[in-house]
Amino acid sequence: MGLFKITGCSAWIHVSSLACTSPVVSQVITLILGFSLLSSNSFYINCGLMDQVTIENEVEKVQLLPAKNDDHEGVEVNLMEEHMDSDVFLTLLRTSMSQWTMQGKKGVWIKIPIRLVNLVEPTVKEGFHYHHAEPDYLMLVKWIPKTTSTIPANASHRVGVGAVVLNDKREMLVVQEKNGILKGKGIWKVPTGIVEVGEDIFDGVIREVKEETGIDTEFVQVLAFRQWHNVLFGKSDLFFVCMMRPLSFDIQIQELEIEAAKWMPLEEVAAQPFAKKESLLRYIIDLCTAKVDRDYSGFSAHPVTSFKDEKGYIYFNKRDLN
């Protein structure tokens, strides 16, 4: 085989079809030109249409987008460049897709950082769709096979926590919110909040209590959890009710979000009109009473390891397990 080399240039060059017996290069050039080369003895190509394809001594060297294989016969593209021309990217993307299709790859994930927002439009025009977004990137994905896609949907749930903190006087730590649907309603409720990315449930609830009230606590158990749907931007919501042990008692409220906070006798919390309905607060009070008076057993946290040796926690009723 003779030397075949195309590099980023603006001139037209002559290439012998003998150099195009490689299926990879033949398919790449066909993709770029839009017609097959099988019937041609020779042809001319504008090098400006491609970034780089090299065939030398029958060894294929095709420049592709930087990617790694995932665990499901797909690839993940993570663009690290500070700047990238849209046309150069489009050429690399088409070349890469041709290669990955021949390799039998399935899902192709492309993570585009916000600084390369100019690459979003050409990616979408190549058949990719949005999967999810974070403050600094957009993730797009495409399913290659002509079969039903098994690409998982974007995260479906948000995780919240509520803290049941009871002192030795049977007083519950409660707050009134300064914002949201409970603003100005005069309802006393337990401290609540959202678990952050990479944060364990017990760490999240400890943090939320400290932020809202200044009280240090120790996680005891998950007493129960609640699920709601279509809560925020169409997503579902999981809320974990956690029993906490107070380690301090002087309240210092977070003025940005909290209108007031105090230690309130459990009976007074339960006497609120809102707590008498079939509400979350009613069940929280019932669970708290059952825990204190009848030794109700919730779920405690226990270390667990995944198949990938990742560390996490499983929550279960240890007392009844033994």
Tab-separated table of C-alpha atoms in Angstrom:
chain	number	residue	atom	x	y	z
A	1	MET	CA	0.000	0.000	0.000
A	2	GLY	CA	1.275	3.447	-0.821
A	3	LEU	CA	1.446	6.345	1.575
A	4	PHE	CA	-1.871	8.079	2.190
A	5	LYS	CA	-1.839	11.159	4.370
A	6	ILE	CA	-4.347	13.975	4.832
A	7	THR	CA	-3.623	16.816	7.215
A	8	GLY	CA	-5.328	20.094	8.051
A	9	CYS	CA	-4.648	22.287	5.008
A	10	SER	CA	-6.532	24.285	2.428
A	11	ALA	CA	-5.151	22.818	-0.800
A	12	TRP	CA	-6.595	20.092	-2.999
A	13	ILE	CA	-4.427	16.959	-3.264
A	14	HIS	CA	-4.519	13.848	-5.438
A	15	VAL	CA	-5.009	10.508	-3.692
A	16	SER	CA	-4.885	7.051	-5.218
A	17	SER	CA	-7.798	4.758	-4.448
A	18	LEU	CA	-5.243	2.040	-3.680
A	19	ALA	CA	-4.689	3.868	-0.417
A	20	CYS	CA	-8.336	3.607	0.473
A	21	THR	CA	-8.746	-0.130	0.801
A	22	SER	CA	-8.834	0.382	4.579
A	23	PRO	CA	-12.489	0.202	5.661
A	24	VAL	CA	-11.959	2.875	8.313
A	25	VAL	CA	-10.502	5.473	5.982
A	26	SER	CA	-12.886	4.580	3.168
A	27	GLN	CA	-15.854	5.074	5.428
A	28	VAL	CA	-14.440	8.305	6.876
A	29	ILE	CA	-13.857	9.812	3.425
A	30	THR	CA	-17.240	8.599	2.198
A	31	LEU	CA	-18.795	10.254	5.233
A	32	ILE	CA	-17.050	13.537	4.503
A	33	LEU	CA	-17.524	13.555	0.730
A	34	GLY	CA	-20.954	12.016	0.651
A	35	PHE	CA	-20.167	9.361	-2.010
A	36	SER	CA	-18.334	6.039	-2.262
A	37	LEU	CA	-14.822	5.693	-3.691
A	38	LEU	CA	-15.077	2.037	-4.714
A	39	SER	CA	-15.482	2.774	-8.422
A	40	SER	CA	-12.748	5.362	-8.662
A	41	ASN	CA	-9.121	4.764	-9.552
A	42	SER	CA	-8.136	8.106	-8.119
A	43	PHE	CA	-9.743	11.267	-6.780
A	44	TYR	CA	-9.070	14.708	-5.395
A	45	ILE	CA	-10.041	15.849	-1.908
A	46	ASN	CA	-10.040	19.220	-0.185
A	47	CYS	CA	-7.911	18.708	2.927
A	48	GLY	CA	-9.714	21.505	4.698
A	49	LEU	CA	-12.681	19.171	5.158
A	50	MET	CA	-10.779	16.866	7.506
A	51	ASP	CA	-8.586	17.296	10.523
A	52	GLN	CA	-6.151	14.398	10.225
A	53	VAL	CA	-6.242	10.882	8.823
A	54	THR	CA	-3.023	8.938	8.287
A	55	ILE	CA	-2.500	5.509	6.730
A	56	GLU	CA	1.120	4.455	6.509
A	57	ASN	CA	2.502	0.942	5.913
A	58	GLU	CA	-1.004	-0.449	6.415
A	59	VAL	CA	-1.219	0.910	9.988
A	60	GLU	CA	-4.350	2.973	10.583
A	61	LYS	CA	-4.013	6.185	12.567
A	62	VAL	CA	-7.288	8.090	12.736
A	63	GLN	CA	-7.556	11.095	14.992
A	64	LEU	CA	-10.669	10.804	17.166
A	65	LEU	CA	-12.248	12.713	19.992
A	66	PRO	CA	-10.678	11.895	23.387
A	67	ALA	CA	-12.817	9.137	24.873
A	68	LYS	CA	-12.809	6.201	27.257
A	69	ASN	CA	-14.916	3.063	27.273
A	70	ASP	CA	-17.701	2.860	29.843
A	71	ASP	CA	-19.055	-0.244	31.588
A	72	HIS	CA	-21.945	-0.680	29.141
A	73	GLU	CA	-20.219	-0.988	25.746
A	74	GLY	CA	-20.333	2.738	25.169
A	75	VAL	CA	-17.846	5.611	25.223
A	76	GLU	CA	-17.498	8.795	27.249
A	77	VAL	CA	-16.029	11.937	25.681
A	78	ASN	CA	-14.638	14.553	28.060
A	79	LEU	CA	-13.476	17.689	26.248
A	80	MET	CA	-10.637	19.365	28.130
A	81	GLU	CA	-9.540	21.944	25.547
A	82	GLU	CA	-9.772	25.624	26.409
A	83	HIS	CA	-10.965	26.445	22.895
A	84	MET	CA	-12.101	24.362	19.919
A	85	ASP	CA	-13.303	25.417	16.489
A	86	SER	CA	-16.793	24.110	15.702
A	87	ASP	CA	-15.811	22.863	12.240
A	88	VAL	CA	-12.769	20.997	13.566
A	89	PHE	CA	-14.922	19.456	16.275
A	90	LEU	CA	-17.609	18.422	13.802
A	91	THR	CA	-15.028	16.631	11.652
A	92	LEU	CA	-13.614	14.801	14.658
A	93	LEU	CA	-17.111	13.919	15.853
A	94	ARG	CA	-18.153	12.428	12.514
A	95	THR	CA	-14.898	10.500	12.223
A	96	SER	CA	-15.268	9.230	15.784
A	97	MET	CA	-18.889	8.192	15.312
A	98	SER	CA	-17.912	6.223	12.200
A	99	GLN	CA	-15.198	4.420	14.144
A	100	TRP	CA	-17.392	3.724	17.174
A	101	THR	CA	-20.227	2.463	14.985
A	102	MET	CA	-17.920	-0.074	13.334
A	103	GLN	CA	-16.645	-1.110	16.756
A	104	GLY	CA	-20.194	-1.903	17.859
A	105	LYS	CA	-20.358	0.790	20.517
A	106	LYS	CA	-23.771	1.649	21.926
A	107	GLY	CA	-24.176	4.846	23.903
A	108	VAL	CA	-21.936	7.859	23.226
A	109	TRP	CA	-21.717	10.455	25.990
A	110	ILE	CA	-20.209	13.877	25.305
A	111	LYS	CA	-19.489	16.179	28.234
A	112	ILE	CA	-19.255	19.751	26.965
A	113	PRO	CA	-17.866	22.298	29.452
A	114	ILE	CA	-19.535	25.699	29.514
A	115	ARG	CA	-16.476	27.335	27.935
A	116	LEU	CA	-17.076	25.209	24.797
A	117	VAL	CA	-20.753	26.105	24.451
A	118	ASN	CA	-20.165	26.686	20.723
A	119	LEU	CA	-19.977	22.898	20.305
A	120	VAL	CA	-23.497	22.237	21.585
A	121	GLU	CA	-25.325	23.120	18.346
A	122	PRO	CA	-23.212	20.933	16.015
A	123	THR	CA	-23.484	18.053	18.489
A	124	VAL	CA	-27.282	18.301	18.593
A	125	LYS	CA	-27.441	18.477	14.786
A	126	GLU	CA	-25.570	15.144	14.678
A	127	GLY	CA	-28.426	13.467	16.536
A	128	PHE	CA	-27.377	13.914	20.161
A	129	HIS	CA	-29.860	15.035	22.813
A	130	TYR	CA	-29.533	16.658	26.220
A	131	HIS	CA	-29.222	14.291	29.157
A	132	HIS	CA	-28.432	16.564	32.088
A	133	ALA	CA	-26.662	19.783	33.000
A	134	GLU	CA	-24.589	21.041	35.909
A	135	PRO	CA	-23.329	24.582	36.556
A	136	ASP	CA	-20.128	23.981	34.579
A	137	TYR	CA	-21.090	21.484	31.850
A	138	LEU	CA	-23.795	19.998	29.637
A	139	MET	CA	-23.993	16.239	29.034
A	140	LEU	CA	-25.296	15.037	25.672
A	141	VAL	CA	-25.873	11.451	24.580
A	142	LYS	CA	-26.682	9.391	21.494
A	143	TRP	CA	-27.695	5.739	21.126
A	144	ILE	CA	-26.002	4.212	18.063
A	145	PRO	CA	-27.649	0.782	17.491
A	146	LYS	CA	-31.006	0.530	15.739
A	147	THR	CA	-32.477	-1.014	18.861
A	148	THR	CA	-34.380	0.283	21.868
A	149	SER	CA	-32.113	2.598	23.837
A	150	THR	CA	-31.100	1.467	27.315
A	151	ILE	CA	-29.546	4.805	28.255
A	152	PRO	CA	-30.690	5.631	31.805
A	153	ALA	CA	-32.815	8.704	32.330
A	154	ASN	CA	-31.501	11.744	34.130
A	155	ALA	CA	-31.620	11.668	37.940
A	156	SER	CA	-35.284	11.331	38.906
A	157	HIS	CA	-35.227	12.216	42.607
A	158	ARG	CA	-34.068	14.931	44.936
A	159	VAL	CA	-33.131	13.847	48.485
A	160	GLY	CA	-34.264	15.832	51.518
A	161	VAL	CA	-33.900	15.350	55.264
A	162	GLY	CA	-35.836	16.373	58.346
A	163	ALA	CA	-34.321	16.422	61.846
A	164	VAL	CA	-36.234	15.237	64.907
A	165	VAL	CA	-34.214	16.693	67.790
A	166	LEU	CA	-35.576	16.104	71.288
A	167	ASN	CA	-33.947	17.203	74.531
A	168	ASP	CA	-34.273	15.645	77.997
A	169	LYS	CA	-37.300	17.859	78.780
A	170	ARG	CA	-39.256	16.302	75.874
A	171	GLU	CA	-38.897	19.560	73.969
A	172	MET	CA	-38.530	19.407	70.213
A	173	LEU	CA	-36.268	21.735	68.210
A	174	VAL	CA	-38.583	23.582	65.806
A	175	VAL	CA	-38.287	26.447	63.346
A	176	GLN	CA	-40.443	28.869	61.382
A	177	GLU	CA	-39.308	29.450	57.801
A	178	LYS	CA	-38.723	32.912	56.377
A	179	ASN	CA	-39.263	31.826	52.753
A	180	GLY	CA	-41.357	29.368	50.772
A	181	ILE	CA	-44.958	28.217	51.115
A	182	LEU	CA	-44.852	28.290	54.941
A	183	LYS	CA	-43.717	31.916	55.101
A	184	GLY	CA	-45.917	33.910	57.491
A	185	LYS	CA	-48.140	30.923	58.335
A	186	GLY	CA	-46.946	30.654	61.946
A	187	ILE	CA	-46.270	26.910	61.624
A	188	TRP	CA	-43.543	25.402	63.776
A	189	LYS	CA	-41.793	22.511	62.035
A	190	VAL	CA	-38.602	20.449	62.274
A	191	PRO	CA	-35.414	21.708	60.567
A	192	THR	CA	-35.253	20.417	56.987
A	193	GLY	CA	-32.974	20.680	53.968
A	194	ILE	CA	-31.503	19.073	50.868
A	195	VAL	CA	-28.644	16.562	50.886
A	196	GLU	CA	-25.749	17.815	48.771
A	197	VAL	CA	-23.939	15.888	46.023
A	198	GLY	CA	-21.598	13.292	47.548
A	199	GLU	CA	-23.002	13.843	51.039
A	200	ASP	CA	-24.311	10.991	53.192
A	201	ILE	CA	-27.793	11.294	54.672
A	202	PHE	CA	-26.534	11.461	58.264
A	203	ASP	CA	-23.958	14.125	57.384
A	204	GLY	CA	-26.561	16.144	55.503
A	205	VAL	CA	-29.025	16.259	58.383
A	206	ILE	CA	-26.298	17.169	60.902
A	207	ARG	CA	-25.222	20.031	58.619
A	208	GLU	CA	-28.772	21.309	58.080
A	209	VAL	CA	-29.562	21.452	61.809
A	210	LYS	CA	-26.316	23.315	62.469
A	211	GLU	CA	-26.903	25.789	59.628
A	212	GLU	CA	-30.509	26.606	60.539
A	213	THR	CA	-30.322	26.622	64.358
A	214	GLY	CA	-26.672	26.519	65.427
A	215	ILE	CA	-27.352	23.281	67.353
A	216	ASP	CA	-24.795	20.464	67.181
A	217	THR	CA	-26.347	17.010	66.868
A	218	GLU	CA	-25.518	13.344	66.543
A	219	PHE	CA	-27.331	11.091	64.083
A	220	VAL	CA	-29.281	8.242	65.708
A	221	GLN	CA	-31.567	6.632	63.115
A	222	VAL	CA	-33.725	7.140	60.044
A	223	LEU	CA	-37.248	6.805	61.449
A	224	ALA	CA	-39.081	6.775	58.113
A	225	PHE	CA	-38.992	8.215	54.613
A	226	ARG	CA	-41.563	9.889	52.379
A	227	GLN	CA	-41.822	10.037	48.566
A	228	TRP	CA	-43.575	12.760	46.537
A	229	HIS	CA	-43.707	13.295	42.776
A	230	ASN	CA	-43.560	16.337	40.480
A	231	VAL	CA	-42.051	18.459	43.227
A	232	LEU	CA	-39.392	20.552	41.470
A	233	PHE	CA	-39.093	20.810	37.661
A	234	GLY	CA	-41.038	17.566	37.303
A	235	LYS	CA	-38.696	15.579	39.549
A	236	SER	CA	-39.680	13.311	42.432
A	237	ASP	CA	-38.593	13.829	46.024
A	238	LEU	CA	-37.392	11.477	48.774
A	239	PHE	CA	-37.471	12.837	52.316
A	240	PHE	CA	-35.774	11.040	55.224
A	241	VAL	CA	-37.035	11.676	58.764
A	242	CYS	CA	-34.008	11.364	61.068
A	243	MET	CA	-33.837	11.040	64.851
A	244	MET	CA	-31.024	13.187	66.219
A	245	ARG	CA	-29.396	13.544	69.648
A	246	PRO	CA	-28.635	17.159	70.662
A	247	LEU	CA	-25.046	17.911	71.685
A	248	SER	CA	-25.637	21.614	72.354
A	249	PHE	CA	-28.704	23.665	73.289
A	250	ASP	CA	-28.131	27.401	72.636
A	251	ILE	CA	-29.972	28.389	69.481
A	252	GLN	CA	-28.480	30.746	66.895
A	253	ILE	CA	-30.764	31.030	63.878
A	254	GLN	CA	-29.735	31.369	60.253
A	255	GLU	CA	-31.330	34.739	59.526
A	256	LEU	CA	-31.319	34.280	55.758
A	257	GLU	CA	-33.799	31.366	55.819
A	258	ILE	CA	-35.166	31.052	59.368
A	259	GLU	CA	-37.660	33.452	60.948
A	260	ALA	CA	-37.508	31.895	64.418
A	261	ALA	CA	-36.367	28.745	66.256
A	262	LYS	CA	-36.959	27.375	69.733
A	263	TRP	CA	-37.311	24.308	71.965
A	264	MET	CA	-41.049	23.576	72.142
A	265	PRO	CA	-42.783	20.948	74.321
A	266	LEU	CA	-43.731	17.998	72.156
A	267	GLU	CA	-47.392	18.335	73.196
A	268	GLU	CA	-47.498	21.943	71.939
A	269	VAL	CA	-46.005	20.953	68.606
A	270	ALA	CA	-48.679	18.263	68.278
A	271	ALA	CA	-51.446	20.730	69.252
A	272	GLN	CA	-50.921	22.900	66.156
A	273	PRO	CA	-53.931	22.701	63.781
A	274	PHE	CA	-51.657	21.685	60.899
A	275	ALA	CA	-50.250	18.788	62.945
A	276	LYS	CA	-53.721	17.375	63.601
A	277	LYS	CA	-54.325	16.717	59.908
A	278	GLU	CA	-52.964	13.719	58.020
A	279	SER	CA	-49.756	15.639	57.381
A	280	LEU	CA	-46.065	14.869	57.399
A	281	LEU	CA	-45.695	16.782	60.666
A	282	ARG	CA	-48.301	14.571	62.338
A	283	TYR	CA	-46.404	11.417	61.383
A	284	ILE	CA	-43.115	12.949	62.516
A	285	ILE	CA	-44.612	13.624	65.953
A	286	ASP	CA	-46.066	10.103	66.134
A	287	LEU	CA	-42.705	8.590	65.168
A	288	CYS	CA	-40.871	10.711	67.728
A	289	THR	CA	-43.291	9.628	70.476
A	290	ALA	CA	-42.992	5.977	69.469
A	291	LYS	CA	-39.207	6.209	69.528
A	292	VAL	CA	-39.060	7.812	72.977
A	293	ASP	CA	-41.909	6.000	74.725
A	294	ARG	CA	-42.068	2.609	73.013
A	295	ASP	CA	-38.532	2.066	71.729
A	296	TYR	CA	-39.559	2.201	68.086
A	297	SER	CA	-36.603	0.981	66.026
A	298	GLY	CA	-35.647	2.878	62.914
A	299	PHE	CA	-32.819	2.365	60.439
A	300	SER	CA	-29.225	2.923	61.549
A	301	ALA	CA	-26.321	3.428	59.141
A	302	HIS	CA	-23.835	0.627	58.447
A	303	PRO	CA	-20.829	0.700	56.059
A	304	VAL	CA	-21.166	-1.231	52.811
A	305	THR	CA	-18.905	-1.757	49.766
A	306	SER	CA	-20.022	-1.888	46.117
A	307	PHE	CA	-18.776	-4.213	43.360
A	308	LYS	CA	-16.365	-1.409	42.386
A	309	ASP	CA	-15.050	-1.202	45.959
A	310	GLU	CA	-16.862	2.113	46.481
A	311	LYS	CA	-17.719	2.941	50.079
A	312	GLY	CA	-21.241	3.796	51.164
A	313	TYR	CA	-23.871	3.076	53.810
A	314	ILE	CA	-26.877	0.782	54.097
A	315	TYR	CA	-29.662	1.717	56.533
A	316	PHE	CA	-31.554	-1.047	58.340
A	317	ASN	CA	-33.157	-2.133	61.606
A	318	LYS	CA	-30.183	-3.793	63.275
A	319	ARG	CA	-32.037	-4.786	66.439
A	320	ASP	CA	-34.580	-6.997	64.683
A	321	LEU	CA	-31.954	-8.307	62.279
A	322	ASN	CA	-30.070	-9.850	65.196
